[in-house]
PDB file of C-alpha atoms and ligand atoms in Angstrom:
ATOM      1  CA  UNK A  42      13.163 -24.322   3.903  1.00  0.00           C
ATOM      2  CA  UNK A  43      14.891 -22.492   6.720  1.00  0.00           C
ATOM      3  CA  UNK A  44      12.253 -21.990   9.411  1.00  0.00           C
ATOM      4  CA  UNK A  45      13.561 -19.088  11.467  1.00  0.00           C
ATOM      5  CA  UNK A  46      11.951 -15.756  10.602  1.00  0.00           C
ATOM      6  CA  UNK A  47       9.550 -17.365   8.118  1.00  0.00           C
ATOM      7  CA  UNK A  48       5.759 -16.956   8.223  1.00  0.00           C
ATOM      8  CA  UNK A  49       3.185 -19.756   8.114  1.00  0.00           C
ATOM      9  CA  UNK A  50      -0.582 -20.045   8.019  1.00  0.00           C
ATOM     10  CA  UNK A  51      -2.094 -22.992   9.890  1.00  0.00           C
ATOM     11  CA  UNK A  52      -5.802 -23.671   9.336  1.00  0.00           C
ATOM     12  CA  UNK A  53      -7.660 -25.533  12.054  1.00  0.00           C
ATOM     13  CA  UNK A  54      -5.130 -23.887  14.376  1.00  0.00           C
ATOM     14  CA  UNK A  55      -7.630 -23.719  17.229  1.00  0.00           C
ATOM     15  CA  UNK A  56      -7.410 -27.421  18.043  1.00  0.00           C
ATOM     16  CA  UNK A  57      -5.653 -30.768  17.659  1.00  0.00           C
ATOM     17  CA  UNK A  58      -3.140 -31.238  14.839  1.00  0.00           C
ATOM     18  CA  UNK A  59      -3.291 -27.576  13.780  1.00  0.00           C
ATOM     19  CA  UNK A  60      -2.718 -26.263  17.307  1.00  0.00           C
ATOM     20  CA  UNK A  61       0.265 -28.610  17.823  1.00  0.00           C
ATOM     21  CA  UNK A  62       1.698 -27.552  14.454  1.00  0.00           C
ATOM     22  CA  UNK A  63       1.382 -23.868  15.334  1.00  0.00           C
ATOM     23  CA  UNK A  64       3.177 -24.554  18.650  1.00  0.00           C
ATOM     24  CA  UNK A  65       5.997 -26.410  16.895  1.00  0.00           C
ATOM     25  CA  UNK A  66       6.408 -23.578  14.383  1.00  0.00           C
ATOM     26  CA  UNK A  67       6.555 -20.891  17.074  1.00  0.00           C
ATOM     27  CA  UNK A  68       9.145 -22.955  18.987  1.00  0.00           C
ATOM     28  CA  UNK A  69      11.160 -23.120  15.743  1.00  0.00           C
ATOM     29  CA  UNK A  70      11.312 -19.319  15.592  1.00  0.00           C
ATOM     30  CA  UNK A  71       8.651 -18.657  12.975  1.00  0.00           C
ATOM     31  CA  UNK A  72       5.597 -16.403  12.849  1.00  0.00           C
ATOM     32  CA  UNK A  73       2.224 -18.083  12.546  1.00  0.00           C
ATOM     33  CA  UNK A  74      -1.315 -17.085  11.630  1.00  0.00           C
ATOM     34  CA  UNK A  75      -3.807 -19.501  13.159  1.00  0.00           C
ATOM     35  CA  UNK A  76      -7.040 -19.693  11.156  1.00  0.00           C
ATOM     36  CA  UNK A  77     -10.136 -21.342  12.583  1.00  0.00           C
ATOM     37  CA  UNK A  78     -13.882 -20.729  12.528  1.00  0.00           C
ATOM     38  CA  UNK A  79     -14.041 -21.302  16.284  1.00  0.00           C
ATOM     39  CA  UNK A  80     -13.228 -17.798  17.546  1.00  0.00           C
ATOM     40  CA  UNK A  81     -12.725 -18.755  21.203  1.00  0.00           C
ATOM     41  CA  UNK A  82     -10.290 -21.585  20.601  1.00  0.00           C
ATOM     42  CA  UNK A  83      -8.220 -19.799  17.958  1.00  0.00           C
ATOM     43  CA  UNK A  84      -7.900 -16.665  20.126  1.00  0.00           C
ATOM     44  CA  UNK A  85      -6.917 -18.770  23.150  1.00  0.00           C
ATOM     45  CA  UNK A  86      -4.304 -20.756  21.217  1.00  0.00           C
ATOM     46  CA  UNK A  87      -2.769 -17.653  19.624  1.00  0.00           C
ATOM     47  CA  UNK A  88      -2.644 -15.781  22.928  1.00  0.00           C
ATOM     48  CA  UNK A  89      -0.771 -18.690  24.530  1.00  0.00           C
ATOM     49  CA  UNK A  90       1.813 -18.577  21.710  1.00  0.00           C
ATOM     50  CA  UNK A  91       2.697 -14.916  22.220  1.00  0.00           C
ATOM     51  CA  UNK A  92       3.534 -12.050  19.885  1.00  0.00           C
ATOM     52  CA  UNK A  93       4.637 -14.173  16.927  1.00  0.00           C
ATOM     53  CA  UNK A  94       1.136 -15.647  16.606  1.00  0.00           C
ATOM     54  CA  UNK A  95      -1.923 -14.054  15.036  1.00  0.00           C
ATOM     55  CA  UNK A  96      -5.486 -15.383  15.324  1.00  0.00           C
ATOM     56  CA  UNK A  97      -7.905 -15.013  12.418  1.00  0.00           C
ATOM     57  CA  UNK A  98     -11.458 -16.251  12.863  1.00  0.00           C
ATOM     58  CA  UNK A  99     -12.439 -17.482   9.425  1.00  0.00           C
ATOM     59  CA  UNK A 100     -14.365 -20.205   7.630  1.00  0.00           C
ATOM     60  CA  UNK A 101     -12.017 -21.894   5.153  1.00  0.00           C
ATOM     61  CA  UNK A 102     -14.897 -22.563   2.745  1.00  0.00           C
ATOM     62  CA  UNK A 103     -15.550 -18.862   2.171  1.00  0.00           C
ATOM     63  CA  UNK A 104     -13.602 -16.920  -0.438  1.00  0.00           C
ATOM     64  CA  UNK A 105     -13.786 -13.638   1.469  1.00  0.00           C
ATOM     65  CA  UNK A 106     -12.645 -15.276   4.723  1.00  0.00           C
ATOM     66  CA  UNK A 107      -9.645 -16.834   2.969  1.00  0.00           C
ATOM     67  CA  UNK A 108      -8.701 -13.495   1.425  1.00  0.00           C
ATOM     68  CA  UNK A 109      -9.015 -11.826   4.834  1.00  0.00           C
ATOM     69  CA  UNK A 110      -6.693 -14.411   6.426  1.00  0.00           C
ATOM     70  CA  UNK A 111      -4.060 -13.858   3.725  1.00  0.00           C
ATOM     71  CA  UNK A 112      -4.342 -10.056   3.928  1.00  0.00           C
ATOM     72  CA  UNK A 113      -4.118 -10.049   7.739  1.00  0.00           C
ATOM     73  CA  UNK A 114      -1.004 -12.246   7.607  1.00  0.00           C
ATOM     74  CA  UNK A 115       0.732 -10.031   5.054  1.00  0.00           C
ATOM     75  CA  UNK A 116      -0.174  -6.920   6.964  1.00  0.00           C
ATOM     76  CA  UNK A 117       1.146  -8.254  10.282  1.00  0.00           C
ATOM     77  CA  UNK A 118       4.143 -10.321   9.124  1.00  0.00           C
ATOM     78  CA  UNK A 119       4.901  -9.086   5.572  1.00  0.00           C
ATOM     79  CA  UNK A 120       4.983 -12.381   3.639  1.00  0.00           C
ATOM     80  CA  UNK A 121       3.715 -15.980   3.571  1.00  0.00           C
ATOM     81  CA  UNK A 122       6.208 -18.846   3.187  1.00  0.00           C
ATOM     82  CA  UNK A 123       4.075 -21.846   4.082  1.00  0.00           C
ATOM     83  CA  UNK A 124       0.528 -23.098   4.504  1.00  0.00           C
ATOM     84  CA  UNK A 125      -0.468 -26.095   6.614  1.00  0.00           C
ATOM     85  CA  UNK A 126      -4.106 -27.034   6.016  1.00  0.00           C
ATOM     86  CA  UNK A 127      -5.497 -28.794   9.111  1.00  0.00           C
ATOM     87  CA  UNK A 128      -9.112 -27.559   9.253  1.00  0.00           C
ATOM     88  CA  UNK A 129     -11.523 -30.434   8.833  1.00  0.00           C
ATOM     89  CA  UNK A 130     -14.525 -32.350  10.083  1.00  0.00           C
ATOM     90  CA  UNK A 131     -15.251 -36.078  10.212  1.00  0.00           C
ATOM     91  CA  UNK A 132     -18.945 -36.819  10.753  1.00  0.00           C
ATOM     92  CA  UNK A 133     -20.106 -40.398  10.191  1.00  0.00           C
ATOM     93  CA  UNK A 134     -23.203 -41.133   8.090  1.00  0.00           C
ATOM     94  CA  UNK A 135     -24.311 -44.229   6.228  1.00  0.00           C
ATOM     95  CA  UNK A 136     -25.445 -44.076   2.597  1.00  0.00           C
ATOM     96  CA  UNK A 137     -28.599 -45.960   3.522  1.00  0.00           C
ATOM     97  CA  UNK A 138     -28.731 -46.555   7.263  1.00  0.00           C
ATOM     98  CA  UNK A 139     -31.228 -46.644  10.150  1.00  0.00           C
ATOM     99  CA  UNK A 140     -31.597 -42.876   9.908  1.00  0.00           C
ATOM    100  CA  UNK A 141     -32.554 -43.133   6.208  1.00  0.00           C
ATOM    101  CA  UNK A 142     -30.727 -42.056   3.099  1.00  0.00           C
ATOM    102  CA  UNK A 143     -27.490 -40.023   3.324  1.00  0.00           C
ATOM    103  CA  UNK A 144     -28.216 -36.302   3.203  1.00  0.00           C
ATOM    104  CA  UNK A 145     -26.927 -34.463   0.164  1.00  0.00           C
ATOM    105  CA  UNK A 146     -26.304 -31.323   2.167  1.00  0.00           C
ATOM    106  CA  UNK A 147     -24.298 -33.234   4.786  1.00  0.00           C
ATOM    107  CA  UNK A 148     -22.190 -34.848   2.019  1.00  0.00           C
ATOM    108  CA  UNK A 149     -21.608 -31.442   0.414  1.00  0.00           C
ATOM    109  CA  UNK A 150     -20.630 -29.888   3.737  1.00  0.00           C
ATOM    110  CA  UNK A 151     -17.869 -32.436   4.352  1.00  0.00           C
ATOM    111  CA  UNK A 152     -16.465 -31.999   0.833  1.00  0.00           C
ATOM    112  CA  UNK A 153     -16.825 -28.246   1.157  1.00  0.00           C
ATOM    113  CA  UNK A 154     -14.763 -27.995   4.356  1.00  0.00           C
ATOM    114  CA  UNK A 155     -12.217 -30.794   3.850  1.00  0.00           C
ATOM    115  CA  UNK A 156     -11.528 -30.452   0.123  1.00  0.00           C
ATOM    116  CA  UNK A 157     -12.758 -27.087  -1.152  1.00  0.00           C
ATOM    117  CA  UNK A 158     -11.624 -25.323   2.029  1.00  0.00           C
ATOM    118  CA  UNK A 159      -8.167 -26.850   1.569  1.00  0.00           C
ATOM    119  CA  UNK A 160      -8.048 -25.699  -2.054  1.00  0.00           C
ATOM    120  CA  UNK A 161      -9.365 -22.234  -1.179  1.00  0.00           C
ATOM    121  CA  UNK A 162      -6.449 -21.500   1.148  1.00  0.00           C
ATOM    122  CA  UNK A 163      -3.946 -23.260  -1.126  1.00  0.00           C
ATOM    123  CA  UNK A 164      -4.796 -21.114  -4.168  1.00  0.00           C
ATOM    124  CA  UNK A 165      -4.693 -17.865  -2.161  1.00  0.00           C
ATOM    125  CA  UNK A 166      -1.485 -18.727  -0.273  1.00  0.00           C
ATOM    126  CA  UNK A 167       0.461 -19.752  -3.384  1.00  0.00           C
ATOM    127  CA  UNK A 168      -0.585 -16.516  -5.098  1.00  0.00           C
ATOM    128  CA  UNK A 169       0.953 -14.613  -2.163  1.00  0.00           C
ATOM    129  CA  UNK A 170       4.097 -16.807  -2.234  1.00  0.00           C
ATOM    130  CA  UNK A 171       4.866 -15.723  -5.810  1.00  0.00           C
ATOM    131  CA  UNK A 172       6.135 -12.424  -4.349  1.00  0.00           C
ATOM    132  CA  UNK A 173       8.742 -14.130  -2.121  1.00  0.00           C
ATOM    133  CA  UNK A 174      12.397 -13.852  -3.057  1.00  0.00           C
ATOM    134  CA  UNK A 175      13.778 -17.323  -3.851  1.00  0.00           C
ATOM    135  CA  UNK A 176      15.803 -19.190  -1.235  1.00  0.00           C
ATOM    136  CA  UNK A 177      19.392 -20.148  -2.301  1.00  0.00           C
ATOM    137  CA  UNK A 178      20.373 -22.517  -5.135  1.00  0.00           C
ATOM    138  CA  UNK A 179      17.070 -24.420  -5.281  1.00  0.00           C
ATOM    139  CA  UNK A 180      15.043 -21.222  -5.772  1.00  0.00           C
ATOM    140  CA  UNK A 181      12.422 -22.220  -3.222  1.00  0.00           C
ATOM    141  CA  UNK A 182       9.552 -19.806  -2.533  1.00  0.00           C
ATOM    142  CA  UNK A 183       7.138 -21.748  -0.358  1.00  0.00           C
ATOM    143  CA  UNK A 184       5.642 -25.014   0.887  1.00  0.00           C
ATOM    144  CA  UNK A 185       2.039 -26.222   1.207  1.00  0.00           C
ATOM    145  CA  UNK A 186       1.123 -29.223   3.377  1.00  0.00           C
ATOM    146  CA  UNK A 187      -2.426 -30.558   3.199  1.00  0.00           C
ATOM    147  CA  UNK A 188      -3.986 -33.038   5.598  1.00  0.00           C
ATOM    148  CA  UNK A 189      -5.607 -36.095   4.049  1.00  0.00           C
ATOM    149  CA  UNK A 190      -6.387 -39.258   6.046  1.00  0.00           C
ATOM    150  CA  UNK A 191      -5.874 -42.998   5.771  1.00  0.00           C
ATOM    151  CA  UNK A 192      -9.632 -42.928   5.018  1.00  0.00           C
ATOM    152  CA  UNK A 193      -8.642 -41.682   1.554  1.00  0.00           C
ATOM    153  CA  UNK A 194      -7.341 -45.229   0.912  1.00  0.00           C
ATOM    154  CA  UNK A 195      -9.392 -47.395   3.321  1.00  0.00           C
ATOM    155  CA  UNK A 196     -12.620 -45.542   4.052  1.00  0.00           C
ATOM    156  CA  UNK A 197     -14.797 -47.347   6.580  1.00  0.00           C
ATOM    157  CA  UNK A 198     -18.548 -47.873   6.519  1.00  0.00           C
ATOM    158  CA  UNK A 199     -20.107 -44.520   7.369  1.00  0.00           C
ATOM    159  CA  UNK A 200     -17.194 -42.576   5.880  1.00  0.00           C
ATOM    160  CA  UNK A 201     -18.441 -42.135   2.290  1.00  0.00           C
ATOM    161  CA  UNK A 202     -18.328 -38.333   2.480  1.00  0.00           C
ATOM    162  CA  UNK A 203     -15.182 -38.115   4.619  1.00  0.00           C
ATOM    163  CA  UNK A 204     -13.230 -40.642   2.534  1.00  0.00           C
ATOM    164  CA  UNK A 205     -14.307 -38.961  -0.719  1.00  0.00           C
ATOM    165  CA  UNK A 206     -13.219 -35.547   0.583  1.00  0.00           C
ATOM    166  CA  UNK A 207      -9.819 -36.877   1.693  1.00  0.00           C
ATOM    167  CA  UNK A 208      -9.298 -38.792  -1.553  1.00  0.00           C
ATOM    168  CA  UNK A 209      -9.801 -35.401  -3.217  1.00  0.00           C
ATOM    169  CA  UNK A 210      -6.993 -33.968  -1.081  1.00  0.00           C
ATOM    170  CA  UNK A 211      -4.741 -36.857  -2.157  1.00  0.00           C
ATOM    171  CA  UNK A 212      -5.644 -36.274  -5.815  1.00  0.00           C
ATOM    172  CA  UNK A 213      -4.882 -32.574  -5.536  1.00  0.00           C
ATOM    173  CA  UNK A 214      -1.342 -33.075  -4.279  1.00  0.00           C
ATOM    174  CA  UNK A 215       0.557 -34.177  -7.402  1.00  0.00           C
ATOM    175  CA  UNK A 216      -0.994 -31.827  -9.989  1.00  0.00           C
ATOM    176  CA  UNK A 217      -0.531 -28.916  -7.578  1.00  0.00           C
ATOM    177  CA  UNK A 218       3.117 -29.870  -6.966  1.00  0.00           C
ATOM    178  CA  UNK A 219       3.728 -30.247 -10.709  1.00  0.00           C
ATOM    179  CA  UNK A 220       2.156 -26.899 -11.578  1.00  0.00           C
ATOM    180  CA  UNK A 221       3.727 -24.942  -8.732  1.00  0.00           C
ATOM    181  CA  UNK A 222       7.207 -26.383  -9.279  1.00  0.00           C
ATOM    182  CA  UNK A 223       7.802 -23.588 -11.770  1.00  0.00           C
ATOM    183  CA  UNK A 224       7.235 -21.102  -8.927  1.00  0.00           C
ATOM    184  CA  UNK A 225       9.548 -22.893  -6.490  1.00  0.00           C
ATOM    185  CA  UNK A 226       6.631 -24.048  -4.321  1.00  0.00           C
ATOM    186  CA  UNK A 227       6.422 -27.624  -2.987  1.00  0.00           C
ATOM    187  CA  UNK A 228       3.092 -29.324  -2.221  1.00  0.00           C
ATOM    188  CA  UNK A 229       2.832 -32.329   0.114  1.00  0.00           C
ATOM    189  CA  UNK A 230       0.108 -34.129   2.050  1.00  0.00           C
ATOM    190  CA  UNK A 231       0.072 -36.098   5.282  1.00  0.00           C
ATOM    191  CA  UNK A 232      -2.418 -38.959   5.707  1.00  0.00           C
ATOM    192  CA  UNK A 233      -2.794 -39.462   9.470  1.00  0.00           C
ATOM    193  CA  UNK A 234      -4.129 -42.689  10.935  1.00  0.00           C
ATOM    194  CA  UNK A 235      -5.885 -42.173  14.281  1.00  0.00           C
ATOM    195  CA  UNK A 236      -4.721 -39.237  16.383  1.00  0.00           C
ATOM    196  CA  UNK A 237      -5.702 -38.304  19.904  1.00  0.00           C
ATOM    197  CA  UNK A 238      -7.443 -34.989  19.228  1.00  0.00           C
ATOM    198  CA  UNK A 239     -10.918 -33.536  19.833  1.00  0.00           C
ATOM    199  CA  UNK A 240     -12.061 -35.456  16.748  1.00  0.00           C
ATOM    200  CA  UNK A 241     -11.385 -38.746  18.597  1.00  0.00           C
ATOM    201  CA  UNK A 242     -11.799 -37.692  22.217  1.00  0.00           C
ATOM    202  CA  UNK A 243     -15.603 -37.562  21.905  1.00  0.00           C
ATOM    203  CA  UNK A 244     -15.760 -41.287  21.166  1.00  0.00           C
ATOM    204  CA  UNK A 245     -16.834 -43.771  23.859  1.00  0.00           C
ATOM    205  CA  UNK A 246     -13.917 -45.422  25.718  1.00  0.00           C
ATOM    206  CA  UNK A 247     -14.639 -48.872  24.239  1.00  0.00           C
ATOM    207  CA  UNK A 248     -14.504 -47.463  20.677  1.00  0.00           C
ATOM    208  CA  UNK A 249     -11.200 -45.760  21.441  1.00  0.00           C
ATOM    209  CA  UNK A 250      -9.793 -48.969  22.967  1.00  0.00           C
ATOM    210  CA  UNK A 251     -10.894 -50.895  19.868  1.00  0.00           C
ATOM    211  CA  UNK A 252      -9.152 -48.384  17.602  1.00  0.00           C
ATOM    212  CA  UNK A 253      -5.932 -48.483  19.656  1.00  0.00           C
ATOM    213  CA  UNK A 254      -5.895 -52.283  19.362  1.00  0.00           C
ATOM    214  CA  UNK A 255      -5.954 -52.007  15.552  1.00  0.00           C
ATOM    215  CA  UNK A 256      -2.659 -50.104  15.396  1.00  0.00           C
ATOM    216  CA  UNK A 257       0.215 -52.598  14.808  1.00  0.00           C
ATOM    217  CA  UNK A 258       2.838 -50.515  16.630  1.00  0.00           C
ATOM    218  CA  UNK A 259       2.837 -48.486  18.763  1.00  0.00           C
ATOM    219  CA  UNK A 260      -0.565 -49.666  20.087  1.00  0.00           C
ATOM    220  CA  UNK A 261      -2.050 -46.263  20.685  1.00  0.00           C
ATOM    221  CA  UNK A 262      -3.337 -43.204  18.884  1.00  0.00           C
ATOM    222  CA  UNK A 263      -0.811 -40.796  17.453  1.00  0.00           C
ATOM    223  CA  UNK A 264       0.105 -37.678  19.391  1.00  0.00           C
ATOM    224  CA  UNK A 265      -0.500 -34.324  17.716  1.00  0.00           C
ATOM    225  CA  UNK A 266       3.202 -33.547  18.335  1.00  0.00           C
ATOM    226  CA  UNK A 267       4.137 -36.520  16.114  1.00  0.00           C
ATOM    227  CA  UNK A 268       2.096 -34.974  13.284  1.00  0.00           C
ATOM    228  CA  UNK A 269       3.814 -31.603  13.915  1.00  0.00           C
ATOM    229  CA  UNK A 270       7.238 -33.307  13.808  1.00  0.00           C
ATOM    230  CA  UNK A 271       6.457 -34.637  10.312  1.00  0.00           C
ATOM    231  CA  UNK A 272       5.323 -31.171   9.219  1.00  0.00           C
ATOM    232  CA  UNK A 273       8.702 -29.851  10.349  1.00  0.00           C
ATOM    233  CA  UNK A 274      10.578 -32.555   8.439  1.00  0.00           C
ATOM    234  CA  UNK A 275       8.579 -31.808   5.263  1.00  0.00           C
ATOM    235  CA  UNK A 276       9.245 -28.086   5.567  1.00  0.00           C
ATOM    236  CA  UNK A 277      12.976 -28.573   6.145  1.00  0.00           C
ATOM    237  CA  UNK A 278      13.585 -31.406   3.673  1.00  0.00           C
ATOM    238  CA  UNK A 279      13.426 -29.768   0.278  1.00  0.00           C
ATOM    239  CA  UNK A 280      13.520 -33.033  -1.641  1.00  0.00           C
ATOM    240  CA  UNK A 281      10.043 -34.014  -0.395  1.00  0.00           C
ATOM    241  CA  UNK A 282       7.510 -32.962  -3.031  1.00  0.00           C
ATOM    242  CA  UNK A 283       4.280 -34.204  -4.643  1.00  0.00           C
ATOM    243  CA  UNK A 284       3.848 -37.080  -2.181  1.00  0.00           C
ATOM    244  CA  UNK A 285       1.297 -38.210   0.411  1.00  0.00           C
ATOM    245  CA  UNK A 286       2.947 -39.615   3.544  1.00  0.00           C
ATOM    246  CA  UNK A 287       0.981 -41.966   5.780  1.00  0.00           C
ATOM    247  CA  UNK A 288       1.583 -41.344   9.497  1.00  0.00           C
ATOM    248  CA  UNK A 289      -0.317 -44.206  11.044  1.00  0.00           C
ATOM    249  CA  UNK A 290       1.679 -46.738  13.133  1.00  0.00           C
ATOM    250  CA  UNK A 291       1.132 -49.233  10.322  1.00  0.00           C
ATOM    251  CA  UNK A 292      -2.684 -49.288  10.593  1.00  0.00           C
ATOM    252  CA  UNK A 293      -4.830 -50.462   7.677  1.00  0.00           C
ATOM    253  CA  UNK A 294      -8.461 -49.681   8.450  1.00  0.00           C
ATOM    254  CA  UNK A 295     -11.038 -52.464   8.212  1.00  0.00           C
ATOM    255  CA  UNK A 296     -14.576 -51.982   6.832  1.00  0.00           C
ATOM    256  CA  UNK A 297     -16.030 -51.284  10.300  1.00  0.00           C
TER     257      UNK A 297
HETATM  258  N1  NAD B1274      -7.582 -36.928  14.574  1.00  0.00           N
HETATM  259  C1  NAD B1274      -7.479 -37.895  13.697  1.00  0.00           C
HETATM  260  O1  NAD B1274      -7.478 -39.095  14.033  1.00  0.00           O
HETATM  261  C2  NAD B1274      -7.336 -37.596  12.231  1.00  0.00           C
HETATM  262  C3  NAD B1274      -7.064 -38.658  11.362  1.00  0.00           C
HETATM  263  C4  NAD B1274      -6.935 -38.411  10.007  1.00  0.00           C
HETATM  264  C5  NAD B1274      -7.064 -37.128   9.520  1.00  0.00           C
HETATM  265  N2  NAD B1274      -7.332 -36.103  10.388  1.00  0.00           N
HETATM  266  C6  NAD B1274      -7.495 -34.779   9.808  1.00  0.00           C
HETATM  267  O2  NAD B1274      -6.638 -33.881  10.467  1.00  0.00           O
HETATM  268  C7  NAD B1274      -7.197 -32.561  10.417  1.00  0.00           C
HETATM  269  C8  NAD B1274      -7.165 -31.985  11.820  1.00  0.00           C
HETATM  270  O3  NAD B1274      -8.035 -32.752  12.638  1.00  0.00           O
HETATM  271  P1  NAD B1274      -7.916 -32.771  14.228  1.00  0.00           P
HETATM  272  O4  NAD B1274      -7.830 -34.189  14.622  1.00  0.00           O
HETATM  273  O5  NAD B1274      -6.876 -31.806  14.672  1.00  0.00           O
HETATM  274  O6  NAD B1274      -9.381 -32.278  14.599  1.00  0.00           O
HETATM  275  P2  NAD B1274      -9.878 -31.104  15.560  1.00  0.00           P
HETATM  276  O7  NAD B1274     -11.366 -31.231  15.572  1.00  0.00           O
HETATM  277  O8  NAD B1274      -9.136 -31.134  16.836  1.00  0.00           O
HETATM  278  O9  NAD B1274      -9.435 -29.782  14.765  1.00  0.00           O
HETATM  279  C9  NAD B1274     -10.050 -29.369  13.580  1.00  0.00           C
HETATM  280  C10 NAD B1274     -10.171 -27.866  13.604  1.00  0.00           C
HETATM  281  O10 NAD B1274     -10.731 -27.441  12.338  1.00  0.00           O
HETATM  282  C11 NAD B1274     -11.611 -26.369  12.602  1.00  0.00           C
HETATM  283  N3  NAD B1274     -12.562 -26.221  11.506  1.00  0.00           N
HETATM  284  C12 NAD B1274     -13.551 -27.077  11.153  1.00  0.00           C
HETATM  285  N4  NAD B1274     -14.254 -26.580  10.124  1.00  0.00           N
HETATM  286  C13 NAD B1274     -13.696 -25.379   9.817  1.00  0.00           C
HETATM  287  C14 NAD B1274     -13.980 -24.384   8.837  1.00  0.00           C
HETATM  288  N5  NAD B1274     -14.997 -24.509   7.975  1.00  0.00           N
HETATM  289  N6  NAD B1274     -13.187 -23.281   8.789  1.00  0.00           N
HETATM  290  C15 NAD B1274     -12.166 -23.128   9.670  1.00  0.00           C
HETATM  291  N7  NAD B1274     -11.869 -24.029  10.618  1.00  0.00           N
HETATM  292  C16 NAD B1274     -12.619 -25.144  10.694  1.00  0.00           C
HETATM  293  C17 NAD B1274     -12.288 -26.749  13.925  1.00  0.00           C
HETATM  294  O11 NAD B1274     -12.884 -25.623  14.552  1.00  0.00           O
HETATM  295  C18 NAD B1274     -11.131 -27.334  14.706  1.00  0.00           C
HETATM  296  O12 NAD B1274     -10.466 -26.361  15.480  1.00  0.00           O
HETATM  297  C19 NAD B1274      -8.599 -32.728   9.819  1.00  0.00           C
HETATM  298  O13 NAD B1274      -8.560 -32.396   8.452  1.00  0.00           O
HETATM  299  C20 NAD B1274      -8.874 -34.202   9.987  1.00  0.00           C
HETATM  300  O14 NAD B1274      -9.784 -34.692   9.015  1.00  0.00           O
HETATM  301  C21 NAD B1274      -7.474 -36.307  11.719  1.00  0.00           C
END
């Protein structure tokens, strides 16, 4: 996809991987709607990006909020060419730990935000993309990029809910790509390893050091800009479709 003059929605745009992706897209000459349920951070990020950015405070799990984000984007920018789903949470909880049995509501909440929230925006964005004129000989109309995690493949102890939600994102990718191929819409997912965002910054220094040591090379957490660079490659490289790409410095997570 040609990026200039195109319009993208980035969920989780108020922080971390989503904020870096929105920045990359603005620098590439696109228009971006940043969607996040944290009003302060999404407004601040969008303001810093200038006139080509729009902030929408919305909870990705809610149908009405998703519809409002799509409508606001179409009203401001006219069309939607891409969706990058970055909104997510990663709380740790054991199935049967010191704090007792895993809560059902806490399990549901993780699946609700990470998986159902991803699907909510996907279904609404691809409906809007059907109206796009096709782009040159490949008849492309749009691209969706979801964010999974290496936890989808190697969930650690305490990640039952998180790993299950991200495995759902992985499972969604191929059937969505197959179905939407007829509309000229590609669907991809990125499975990040450990990235230096708010999600990781709250951890104690010794935990962070331990995680860095587990990465084969380079021995550090990923930078959000490295995630954004892969988003750009996926958007621009039309032959990428229906695949989950690990972006992880070679890490394979252990049980703990
Ligand atoms: N940071 C990592 O190491 C890492 C690794 C693997 C996968 N991921 C995934 O990458 C994505 C981005 O994570 P990040 O590291 O940028 O974290 P982050 O905490 O910096 O950003 C996540 C954003 O999602 C928003 N959000 C949460 N729930 C929401 C909801 N219901 N509706 C709308 N917005 C909501 C938060 O407000 C926040 O701004 C997540 O899906 C996460 O699971 C992150």
